[in-house]
mmCIF file of the C-alpha atoms, coordinates in Angstrom:
data_MODEL
# 
_entry.id   MODEL 
# 
loop_
_atom_site.group_PDB 
_atom_site.id 
_atom_site.type_symbol 
_atom_site.label_atom_id 
_atom_site.label_alt_id 
_atom_site.label_comp_id 
_atom_site.label_asym_id 
_atom_site.label_entity_id 
_atom_site.label_seq_id 
_atom_site.pdbx_PDB_ins_code 
_atom_site.Cartn_x 
_atom_site.Cartn_y 
_atom_site.Cartn_z 
_atom_site.occupancy 
_atom_site.B_iso_or_equiv 
_atom_site.pdbx_formal_charge 
_atom_site.auth_seq_id 
_atom_site.auth_comp_id 
_atom_site.auth_asym_id 
_atom_site.auth_atom_id 
_atom_site.pdbx_PDB_model_num 
ATOM 1   C CA . MET A 1 1   ? -87.389 29.944 -17.135 1.00 0.00 ? 1   MET A CA 1 
ATOM 2   C CA . ARG A 1 2   ? -85.404 26.915 -15.480 1.00 0.00 ? 2   ARG A CA 1 
ATOM 3   C CA . LEU A 1 3   ? -81.623 26.422 -14.887 1.00 0.00 ? 3   LEU A CA 1 
ATOM 4   C CA . ILE A 1 4   ? -80.714 22.690 -15.453 1.00 0.00 ? 4   ILE A CA 1 
ATOM 5   C CA . VAL A 1 5   ? -77.097 22.465 -14.498 1.00 0.00 ? 5   VAL A CA 1 
ATOM 6   C CA . GLY A 1 6   ? -74.541 19.891 -14.378 1.00 0.00 ? 6   GLY A CA 1 
ATOM 7   C CA . LEU A 1 7   ? -71.913 19.662 -11.973 1.00 0.00 ? 7   LEU A CA 1 
ATOM 8   C CA . GLY A 1 8   ? -68.177 18.107 -13.135 1.00 0.00 ? 8   GLY A CA 1 
ATOM 9   C CA . ASN A 1 9   ? -65.115 19.183 -13.724 1.00 0.00 ? 9   ASN A CA 1 
ATOM 10  C CA . PRO A 1 10  ? -64.088 20.691 -17.737 1.00 0.00 ? 10  PRO A CA 1 
ATOM 11  C CA . GLY A 1 11  ? -61.353 19.118 -19.218 1.00 0.00 ? 11  GLY A CA 1 
ATOM 12  C CA . ASP A 1 12  ? -60.418 16.014 -21.042 1.00 0.00 ? 12  ASP A CA 1 
ATOM 13  C CA . GLU A 1 13  ? -58.870 14.139 -18.041 1.00 0.00 ? 13  GLU A CA 1 
ATOM 14  C CA . TYR A 1 14  ? -62.210 14.367 -15.897 1.00 0.00 ? 14  TYR A CA 1 
ATOM 15  C CA . ALA A 1 15  ? -64.337 13.252 -19.359 1.00 0.00 ? 15  ALA A CA 1 
ATOM 16  C CA . HIS A 1 16  ? -66.521 10.410 -18.287 1.00 0.00 ? 16  HIS A CA 1 
ATOM 17  C CA . THR A 1 17  ? -65.442 10.161 -14.684 1.00 0.00 ? 17  THR A CA 1 
ATOM 18  C CA . ARG A 1 18  ? -67.856 9.417  -12.045 1.00 0.00 ? 18  ARG A CA 1 
ATOM 19  C CA . HIS A 1 19  ? -67.355 13.045 -10.431 1.00 0.00 ? 19  HIS A CA 1 
ATOM 20  C CA . ASN A 1 20  ? -68.883 14.366 -14.346 1.00 0.00 ? 20  ASN A CA 1 
ATOM 21  C CA . ALA A 1 21  ? -71.994 12.516 -13.757 1.00 0.00 ? 21  ALA A CA 1 
ATOM 22  C CA . GLY A 1 22  ? -73.783 15.758 -13.825 1.00 0.00 ? 22  GLY A CA 1 
ATOM 23  C CA . PHE A 1 23  ? -71.808 17.173 -17.137 1.00 0.00 ? 23  PHE A CA 1 
ATOM 24  C CA . ASP A 1 24  ? -72.689 13.172 -19.262 1.00 0.00 ? 24  ASP A CA 1 
ATOM 25  C CA . ALA A 1 25  ? -76.444 14.203 -17.628 1.00 0.00 ? 25  ALA A CA 1 
ATOM 26  C CA . VAL A 1 26  ? -76.809 17.323 -18.774 1.00 0.00 ? 26  VAL A CA 1 
ATOM 27  C CA . ASP A 1 27  ? -75.590 16.424 -22.771 1.00 0.00 ? 27  ASP A CA 1 
ATOM 28  C CA . ASP A 1 28  ? -78.045 13.283 -22.645 1.00 0.00 ? 28  ASP A CA 1 
ATOM 29  C CA . LEU A 1 29  ? -80.441 15.579 -21.976 1.00 0.00 ? 29  LEU A CA 1 
ATOM 30  C CA . ALA A 1 30  ? -79.323 18.359 -24.369 1.00 0.00 ? 30  ALA A CA 1 
ATOM 31  C CA . GLU A 1 31  ? -79.314 15.592 -27.350 1.00 0.00 ? 31  GLU A CA 1 
ATOM 32  C CA . GLN A 1 32  ? -82.902 14.595 -26.503 1.00 0.00 ? 32  GLN A CA 1 
ATOM 33  C CA . LEU A 1 33  ? -84.016 18.196 -26.457 1.00 0.00 ? 33  LEU A CA 1 
ATOM 34  C CA . ARG A 1 34  ? -81.635 18.822 -29.310 1.00 0.00 ? 34  ARG A CA 1 
ATOM 35  C CA . ALA A 1 35  ? -79.508 21.607 -28.021 1.00 0.00 ? 35  ALA A CA 1 
ATOM 36  C CA . THR A 1 36  ? -77.016 21.817 -30.572 1.00 0.00 ? 36  THR A CA 1 
ATOM 37  C CA . TYR A 1 37  ? -75.165 25.621 -30.019 1.00 0.00 ? 37  TYR A CA 1 
ATOM 38  C CA . TRP A 1 38  ? -73.353 25.980 -26.506 1.00 0.00 ? 38  TRP A CA 1 
ATOM 39  C CA . LYS A 1 39  ? -71.741 29.285 -25.702 1.00 0.00 ? 39  LYS A CA 1 
ATOM 40  C CA . THR A 1 40  ? -69.320 30.124 -23.064 1.00 0.00 ? 40  THR A CA 1 
ATOM 41  C CA . GLU A 1 41  ? -71.014 32.629 -20.476 1.00 0.00 ? 41  GLU A CA 1 
ATOM 42  C CA . CYS A 1 42  ? -71.169 33.169 -16.357 1.00 0.00 ? 42  CYS A CA 1 
ATOM 43  C CA . GLY A 1 43  ? -68.020 30.541 -16.369 1.00 0.00 ? 43  GLY A CA 1 
ATOM 44  C CA . ALA A 1 44  ? -70.128 27.621 -17.794 1.00 0.00 ? 44  ALA A CA 1 
ATOM 45  C CA . LEU A 1 45  ? -70.906 26.553 -21.244 1.00 0.00 ? 45  LEU A CA 1 
ATOM 46  C CA . THR A 1 46  ? -74.489 26.771 -21.567 1.00 0.00 ? 46  THR A CA 1 
ATOM 47  C CA . ALA A 1 47  ? -77.241 26.100 -24.689 1.00 0.00 ? 47  ALA A CA 1 
ATOM 48  C CA . LYS A 1 48  ? -81.107 26.951 -24.575 1.00 0.00 ? 48  LYS A CA 1 
ATOM 49  C CA . VAL A 1 49  ? -83.875 25.108 -25.414 1.00 0.00 ? 49  VAL A CA 1 
ATOM 50  C CA . LYS A 1 50  ? -87.331 25.231 -25.473 1.00 0.00 ? 50  LYS A CA 1 
ATOM 51  C CA . TYR A 1 51  ? -89.204 22.104 -23.690 1.00 0.00 ? 51  TYR A CA 1 
ATOM 52  C CA . ARG A 1 52  ? -93.609 22.384 -24.323 1.00 0.00 ? 52  ARG A CA 1 
ATOM 53  C CA . GLY A 1 53  ? -93.077 26.267 -24.333 1.00 0.00 ? 53  GLY A CA 1 
ATOM 54  C CA . GLU A 1 54  ? -90.768 26.383 -21.534 1.00 0.00 ? 54  GLU A CA 1 
ATOM 55  C CA . GLU A 1 55  ? -87.314 28.572 -21.942 1.00 0.00 ? 55  GLU A CA 1 
ATOM 56  C CA . LEU A 1 56  ? -84.629 26.056 -20.095 1.00 0.00 ? 56  LEU A CA 1 
ATOM 57  C CA . ILE A 1 57  ? -80.866 27.152 -19.848 1.00 0.00 ? 57  ILE A CA 1 
ATOM 58  C CA . LEU A 1 58  ? -78.438 23.673 -19.699 1.00 0.00 ? 58  LEU A CA 1 
ATOM 59  C CA . ALA A 1 59  ? -75.049 24.477 -18.404 1.00 0.00 ? 59  ALA A CA 1 
ATOM 60  C CA . LYS A 1 60  ? -72.263 23.088 -17.332 1.00 0.00 ? 60  LYS A CA 1 
ATOM 61  C CA . PRO A 1 61  ? -69.900 25.005 -15.209 1.00 0.00 ? 61  PRO A CA 1 
ATOM 62  C CA . GLN A 1 62  ? -66.044 25.615 -16.830 1.00 0.00 ? 62  GLN A CA 1 
ATOM 63  C CA . SER A 1 63  ? -64.892 26.214 -12.832 1.00 0.00 ? 63  SER A CA 1 
ATOM 64  C CA . TYR A 1 64  ? -63.544 22.923 -10.718 1.00 0.00 ? 64  TYR A CA 1 
ATOM 65  C CA . MET A 1 65  ? -66.333 21.300 -8.372  1.00 0.00 ? 65  MET A CA 1 
ATOM 66  C CA . ASN A 1 66  ? -65.627 22.721 -5.698  1.00 0.00 ? 66  ASN A CA 1 
ATOM 67  C CA . VAL A 1 67  ? -66.107 26.566 -6.515  1.00 0.00 ? 67  VAL A CA 1 
ATOM 68  C CA . SER A 1 68  ? -69.190 25.577 -9.528  1.00 0.00 ? 68  SER A CA 1 
ATOM 69  C CA . GLY A 1 69  ? -71.102 28.092 -6.907  1.00 0.00 ? 69  GLY A CA 1 
ATOM 70  C CA . GLY A 1 70  ? -69.789 31.150 -8.429  1.00 0.00 ? 70  GLY A CA 1 
ATOM 71  C CA . PRO A 1 71  ? -70.943 30.552 -12.202 1.00 0.00 ? 71  PRO A CA 1 
ATOM 72  C CA . VAL A 1 72  ? -74.579 29.022 -11.042 1.00 0.00 ? 72  VAL A CA 1 
ATOM 73  C CA . LYS A 1 73  ? -75.231 31.827 -8.663  1.00 0.00 ? 73  LYS A CA 1 
ATOM 74  C CA . GLN A 1 74  ? -74.016 34.436 -11.702 1.00 0.00 ? 74  GLN A CA 1 
ATOM 75  C CA . LEU A 1 75  ? -76.643 32.396 -14.320 1.00 0.00 ? 75  LEU A CA 1 
ATOM 76  C CA . CYS A 1 76  ? -79.313 32.489 -11.530 1.00 0.00 ? 76  CYS A CA 1 
ATOM 77  C CA . SER A 1 77  ? -78.081 36.489 -11.552 1.00 0.00 ? 77  SER A CA 1 
ATOM 78  C CA . THR A 1 78  ? -77.962 36.820 -15.284 1.00 0.00 ? 78  THR A CA 1 
ATOM 79  C CA . TYR A 1 79  ? -81.724 34.488 -15.968 1.00 0.00 ? 79  TYR A CA 1 
ATOM 80  C CA . LYS A 1 80  ? -83.275 35.614 -13.102 1.00 0.00 ? 80  LYS A CA 1 
ATOM 81  C CA . VAL A 1 81  ? -83.760 32.216 -12.184 1.00 0.00 ? 81  VAL A CA 1 
ATOM 82  C CA . ALA A 1 82  ? -84.849 31.911 -8.381  1.00 0.00 ? 82  ALA A CA 1 
ATOM 83  C CA . PRO A 1 83  ? -83.547 28.981 -6.684  1.00 0.00 ? 83  PRO A CA 1 
ATOM 84  C CA . ALA A 1 84  ? -86.833 26.947 -6.399  1.00 0.00 ? 84  ALA A CA 1 
ATOM 85  C CA . ASP A 1 85  ? -86.390 27.317 -10.774 1.00 0.00 ? 85  ASP A CA 1 
ATOM 86  C CA . LEU A 1 86  ? -82.897 25.570 -10.270 1.00 0.00 ? 86  LEU A CA 1 
ATOM 87  C CA . VAL A 1 87  ? -82.154 21.680 -10.988 1.00 0.00 ? 87  VAL A CA 1 
ATOM 88  C CA . VAL A 1 88  ? -78.457 20.385 -9.903  1.00 0.00 ? 88  VAL A CA 1 
ATOM 89  C CA . ILE A 1 89  ? -77.695 17.268 -11.228 1.00 0.00 ? 89  ILE A CA 1 
ATOM 90  C CA . HIS A 1 90  ? -75.060 15.707 -9.555  1.00 0.00 ? 90  HIS A CA 1 
ATOM 91  C CA . ASP A 1 91  ? -72.857 12.307 -8.778  1.00 0.00 ? 91  ASP A CA 1 
ATOM 92  C CA . GLU A 1 92  ? -73.491 11.042 -5.215  1.00 0.00 ? 92  GLU A CA 1 
ATOM 93  C CA . LEU A 1 93  ? -71.389 8.337  -3.342  1.00 0.00 ? 93  LEU A CA 1 
ATOM 94  C CA . ASP A 1 94  ? -74.473 7.292  -0.951  1.00 0.00 ? 94  ASP A CA 1 
ATOM 95  C CA . ILE A 1 95  ? -76.624 5.860  -3.873  1.00 0.00 ? 95  ILE A CA 1 
ATOM 96  C CA . ASP A 1 96  ? -76.218 2.415  -5.512  1.00 0.00 ? 96  ASP A CA 1 
ATOM 97  C CA . PRO A 1 97  ? -74.607 2.741  -8.845  1.00 0.00 ? 97  PRO A CA 1 
ATOM 98  C CA . GLY A 1 98  ? -76.862 2.949  -11.533 1.00 0.00 ? 98  GLY A CA 1 
ATOM 99  C CA . THR A 1 99  ? -79.734 4.425  -9.347  1.00 0.00 ? 99  THR A CA 1 
ATOM 100 C CA . VAL A 1 100 ? -81.034 8.224  -9.572  1.00 0.00 ? 100 VAL A CA 1 
ATOM 101 C CA . ARG A 1 101 ? -82.794 10.065 -6.677  1.00 0.00 ? 101 ARG A CA 1 
ATOM 102 C CA . VAL A 1 102 ? -84.408 12.888 -6.864  1.00 0.00 ? 102 VAL A CA 1 
ATOM 103 C CA . LYS A 1 103 ? -84.833 15.720 -4.156  1.00 0.00 ? 103 LYS A CA 1 
ATOM 104 C CA . PHE A 1 104 ? -85.675 19.586 -3.425  1.00 0.00 ? 104 PHE A CA 1 
ATOM 105 C CA . GLY A 1 105 ? -83.217 20.445 -0.599  1.00 0.00 ? 105 GLY A CA 1 
ATOM 106 C CA . GLY A 1 106 ? -81.746 18.939 2.461   1.00 0.00 ? 106 GLY A CA 1 
ATOM 107 C CA . GLY A 1 107 ? -78.060 18.067 3.454   1.00 0.00 ? 107 GLY A CA 1 
ATOM 108 C CA . LEU A 1 108 ? -75.060 18.520 1.051   1.00 0.00 ? 108 LEU A CA 1 
ATOM 109 C CA . ALA A 1 109 ? -73.841 14.600 1.893   1.00 0.00 ? 109 ALA A CA 1 
ATOM 110 C CA . GLY A 1 110 ? -70.564 15.995 1.615   1.00 0.00 ? 110 GLY A CA 1 
ATOM 111 C CA . HIS A 1 111 ? -70.561 17.266 -2.074  1.00 0.00 ? 111 HIS A CA 1 
ATOM 112 C CA . ASN A 1 112 ? -68.252 20.443 -2.242  1.00 0.00 ? 112 ASN A CA 1 
ATOM 113 C CA . GLY A 1 113 ? -69.880 21.674 -5.611  1.00 0.00 ? 113 GLY A CA 1 
ATOM 114 C CA . LEU A 1 114 ? -73.144 21.300 -3.364  1.00 0.00 ? 114 LEU A CA 1 
ATOM 115 C CA . LYS A 1 115 ? -71.785 22.964 -0.883  1.00 0.00 ? 115 LYS A CA 1 
ATOM 116 C CA . SER A 1 116 ? -70.569 26.188 -3.167  1.00 0.00 ? 116 SER A CA 1 
ATOM 117 C CA . ILE A 1 117 ? -73.504 26.544 -4.842  1.00 0.00 ? 117 ILE A CA 1 
ATOM 118 C CA . ALA A 1 118 ? -75.219 26.760 -1.639  1.00 0.00 ? 118 ALA A CA 1 
ATOM 119 C CA . ASP A 1 119 ? -72.956 28.791 -0.161  1.00 0.00 ? 119 ASP A CA 1 
ATOM 120 C CA . LYS A 1 120 ? -73.131 31.246 -2.773  1.00 0.00 ? 120 LYS A CA 1 
ATOM 121 C CA . LEU A 1 121 ? -77.366 31.490 -2.928  1.00 0.00 ? 121 LEU A CA 1 
ATOM 122 C CA . GLN A 1 122 ? -77.480 31.547 0.652   1.00 0.00 ? 122 GLN A CA 1 
ATOM 123 C CA . THR A 1 123 ? -79.834 28.548 0.782   1.00 0.00 ? 123 THR A CA 1 
ATOM 124 C CA . LYS A 1 124 ? -80.150 24.684 0.100   1.00 0.00 ? 124 LYS A CA 1 
ATOM 125 C CA . ASP A 1 125 ? -83.831 24.768 -1.060  1.00 0.00 ? 125 ASP A CA 1 
ATOM 126 C CA . TRP A 1 126 ? -83.169 24.078 -5.095  1.00 0.00 ? 126 TRP A CA 1 
ATOM 127 C CA . THR A 1 127 ? -84.614 20.270 -6.783  1.00 0.00 ? 127 THR A CA 1 
ATOM 128 C CA . ARG A 1 128 ? -81.195 17.777 -7.197  1.00 0.00 ? 128 ARG A CA 1 
ATOM 129 C CA . VAL A 1 129 ? -80.939 14.938 -9.002  1.00 0.00 ? 129 VAL A CA 1 
ATOM 130 C CA . ARG A 1 130 ? -78.581 12.642 -7.874  1.00 0.00 ? 130 ARG A CA 1 
ATOM 131 C CA . ALA A 1 131 ? -77.180 10.066 -10.083 1.00 0.00 ? 131 ALA A CA 1 
ATOM 132 C CA . GLY A 1 132 ? -75.326 7.045  -7.999  1.00 0.00 ? 132 GLY A CA 1 
ATOM 133 C CA . ILE A 1 133 ? -72.087 5.746  -7.891  1.00 0.00 ? 133 ILE A CA 1 
ATOM 134 C CA . GLY A 1 134 ? -71.641 4.010  -5.112  1.00 0.00 ? 134 GLY A CA 1 
ATOM 135 C CA . ARG A 1 135 ? -68.854 3.742  -2.244  1.00 0.00 ? 135 ARG A CA 1 
ATOM 136 C CA . PRO A 1 136 ? -65.494 2.791  -3.486  1.00 0.00 ? 136 PRO A CA 1 
ATOM 137 C CA . PRO A 1 137 ? -63.905 -0.523 -2.841  1.00 0.00 ? 137 PRO A CA 1 
ATOM 138 C CA . GLY A 1 138 ? -61.488 -1.602 0.088   1.00 0.00 ? 138 GLY A CA 1 
ATOM 139 C CA . ARG A 1 139 ? -59.599 1.233  1.451   1.00 0.00 ? 139 ARG A CA 1 
ATOM 140 C CA . MET A 1 140 ? -59.254 3.510  -1.982  1.00 0.00 ? 140 MET A CA 1 
ATOM 141 C CA . PRO A 1 141 ? -59.929 7.224  -1.298  1.00 0.00 ? 141 PRO A CA 1 
ATOM 142 C CA . VAL A 1 142 ? -62.988 8.861  -2.666  1.00 0.00 ? 142 VAL A CA 1 
ATOM 143 C CA . ALA A 1 143 ? -61.014 11.060 -3.981  1.00 0.00 ? 143 ALA A CA 1 
ATOM 144 C CA . ASP A 1 144 ? -59.958 8.918  -6.174  1.00 0.00 ? 144 ASP A CA 1 
ATOM 145 C CA . TRP A 1 145 ? -63.179 7.119  -7.341  1.00 0.00 ? 145 TRP A CA 1 
ATOM 146 C CA . VAL A 1 146 ? -64.749 9.883  -7.835  1.00 0.00 ? 146 VAL A CA 1 
ATOM 147 C CA . LEU A 1 147 ? -62.040 10.834 -10.459 1.00 0.00 ? 147 LEU A CA 1 
ATOM 148 C CA . SER A 1 148 ? -62.019 7.783  -12.120 1.00 0.00 ? 148 SER A CA 1 
ATOM 149 C CA . LEU A 1 149 ? -63.369 6.099  -14.963 1.00 0.00 ? 149 LEU A CA 1 
ATOM 150 C CA . PRO A 1 150 ? -66.036 3.360  -14.349 1.00 0.00 ? 150 PRO A CA 1 
ATOM 151 C CA . LYS A 1 151 ? -64.746 0.382  -15.795 1.00 0.00 ? 151 LYS A CA 1 
ATOM 152 C CA . LYS A 1 152 ? -66.705 -2.559 -17.434 1.00 0.00 ? 152 LYS A CA 1 
ATOM 153 C CA . GLU A 1 153 ? -69.819 -3.611 -15.647 1.00 0.00 ? 153 GLU A CA 1 
ATOM 154 C CA . ALA A 1 154 ? -69.684 -0.562 -13.530 1.00 0.00 ? 154 ALA A CA 1 
ATOM 155 C CA . ARG A 1 155 ? -69.680 1.827  -17.044 1.00 0.00 ? 155 ARG A CA 1 
ATOM 156 C CA . ASP A 1 156 ? -72.947 0.285  -18.043 1.00 0.00 ? 156 ASP A CA 1 
ATOM 157 C CA . ASP A 1 157 ? -74.217 1.458  -14.099 1.00 0.00 ? 157 ASP A CA 1 
ATOM 158 C CA . PHE A 1 158 ? -73.004 5.110  -14.738 1.00 0.00 ? 158 PHE A CA 1 
ATOM 159 C CA . ASP A 1 159 ? -74.192 5.427  -17.965 1.00 0.00 ? 159 ASP A CA 1 
ATOM 160 C CA . GLN A 1 160 ? -77.444 4.233  -16.873 1.00 0.00 ? 160 GLN A CA 1 
ATOM 161 C CA . ALA A 1 161 ? -77.768 6.189  -14.550 1.00 0.00 ? 161 ALA A CA 1 
ATOM 162 C CA . THR A 1 162 ? -76.689 9.323  -16.303 1.00 0.00 ? 162 THR A CA 1 
ATOM 163 C CA . HIS A 1 163 ? -79.183 8.941  -18.782 1.00 0.00 ? 163 HIS A CA 1 
ATOM 164 C CA . ARG A 1 164 ? -81.907 7.998  -15.969 1.00 0.00 ? 164 ARG A CA 1 
ATOM 165 C CA . ALA A 1 165 ? -80.468 11.539 -14.316 1.00 0.00 ? 165 ALA A CA 1 
ATOM 166 C CA . ALA A 1 166 ? -82.016 13.191 -18.112 1.00 0.00 ? 166 ALA A CA 1 
ATOM 167 C CA . GLU A 1 167 ? -85.187 11.191 -17.766 1.00 0.00 ? 167 GLU A CA 1 
ATOM 168 C CA . ALA A 1 168 ? -85.784 12.174 -14.379 1.00 0.00 ? 168 ALA A CA 1 
ATOM 169 C CA . VAL A 1 169 ? -85.223 16.173 -15.586 1.00 0.00 ? 169 VAL A CA 1 
ATOM 170 C CA . LEU A 1 170 ? -87.586 15.593 -18.316 1.00 0.00 ? 170 LEU A CA 1 
ATOM 171 C CA . SER A 1 171 ? -89.914 14.129 -15.801 1.00 0.00 ? 171 SER A CA 1 
ATOM 172 C CA . LEU A 1 172 ? -90.094 17.111 -13.256 1.00 0.00 ? 172 LEU A CA 1 
ATOM 173 C CA . LEU A 1 173 ? -90.741 19.469 -15.756 1.00 0.00 ? 173 LEU A CA 1 
ATOM 174 C CA . ASP A 1 174 ? -93.558 16.759 -16.951 1.00 0.00 ? 174 ASP A CA 1 
ATOM 175 C CA . ASN A 1 175 ? -94.851 16.230 -13.884 1.00 0.00 ? 175 ASN A CA 1 
ATOM 176 C CA . GLY A 1 176 ? -93.765 17.846 -10.889 1.00 0.00 ? 176 GLY A CA 1 
ATOM 177 C CA . LEU A 1 177 ? -91.037 17.003 -8.071  1.00 0.00 ? 177 LEU A CA 1 
ATOM 178 C CA . GLU A 1 178 ? -94.223 14.257 -6.178  1.00 0.00 ? 178 GLU A CA 1 
ATOM 179 C CA . LYS A 1 179 ? -94.624 12.469 -8.940  1.00 0.00 ? 179 LYS A CA 1 
ATOM 180 C CA . THR A 1 180 ? -91.031 12.294 -10.029 1.00 0.00 ? 180 THR A CA 1 
ATOM 181 C CA . GLN A 1 181 ? -89.797 10.791 -6.795  1.00 0.00 ? 181 GLN A CA 1 
ATOM 182 C CA . GLN A 1 182 ? -92.907 8.166  -6.907  1.00 0.00 ? 182 GLN A CA 1 
ATOM 183 C CA . LYS A 1 183 ? -90.972 7.522  -10.187 1.00 0.00 ? 183 LYS A CA 1 
ATOM 184 C CA . PHE A 1 184 ? -87.275 7.877  -9.611  1.00 0.00 ? 184 PHE A CA 1 
ATOM 185 C CA . ASN A 1 185 ? -86.657 6.888  -5.921  1.00 0.00 ? 185 ASN A CA 1 
# 
């Protein structure tokens, strides 16, 4: 069993903002895998699907980004998912808009959602699918950038990144980490 978590903030005011790239990617993945039934459990919206004989739990924590580690830990405990079988999809400032990178473990790049997960799981050893959102223009505060809706061509880049993030998860399941990194990194 694998746990696929998309990070974001709950509520309509955050829908489709840059910080919700993980939510949008999980929604894309759910559509591709025909997940139709979502329920609330462990502080997250979850959907169960089978993919090539493997059970997947798709999840969108319903706590705010900074404390998303709590629901992730609860889901891992409930479903007995080891961190090595956890995939977290999130926005990434240090990657160009529209692009995706995949890695296992490593640094947290100042991302509060990742920090919360690492704190609760007591490890950084899980797979990350990073959807690039780029840095804010000029002197715009990072918080304003990540919580804003992409406009015009930036919207196309954002949609491309979230779709490619969903594709990267399927590639991970089909081909493993190394081949997925060769394709997406």
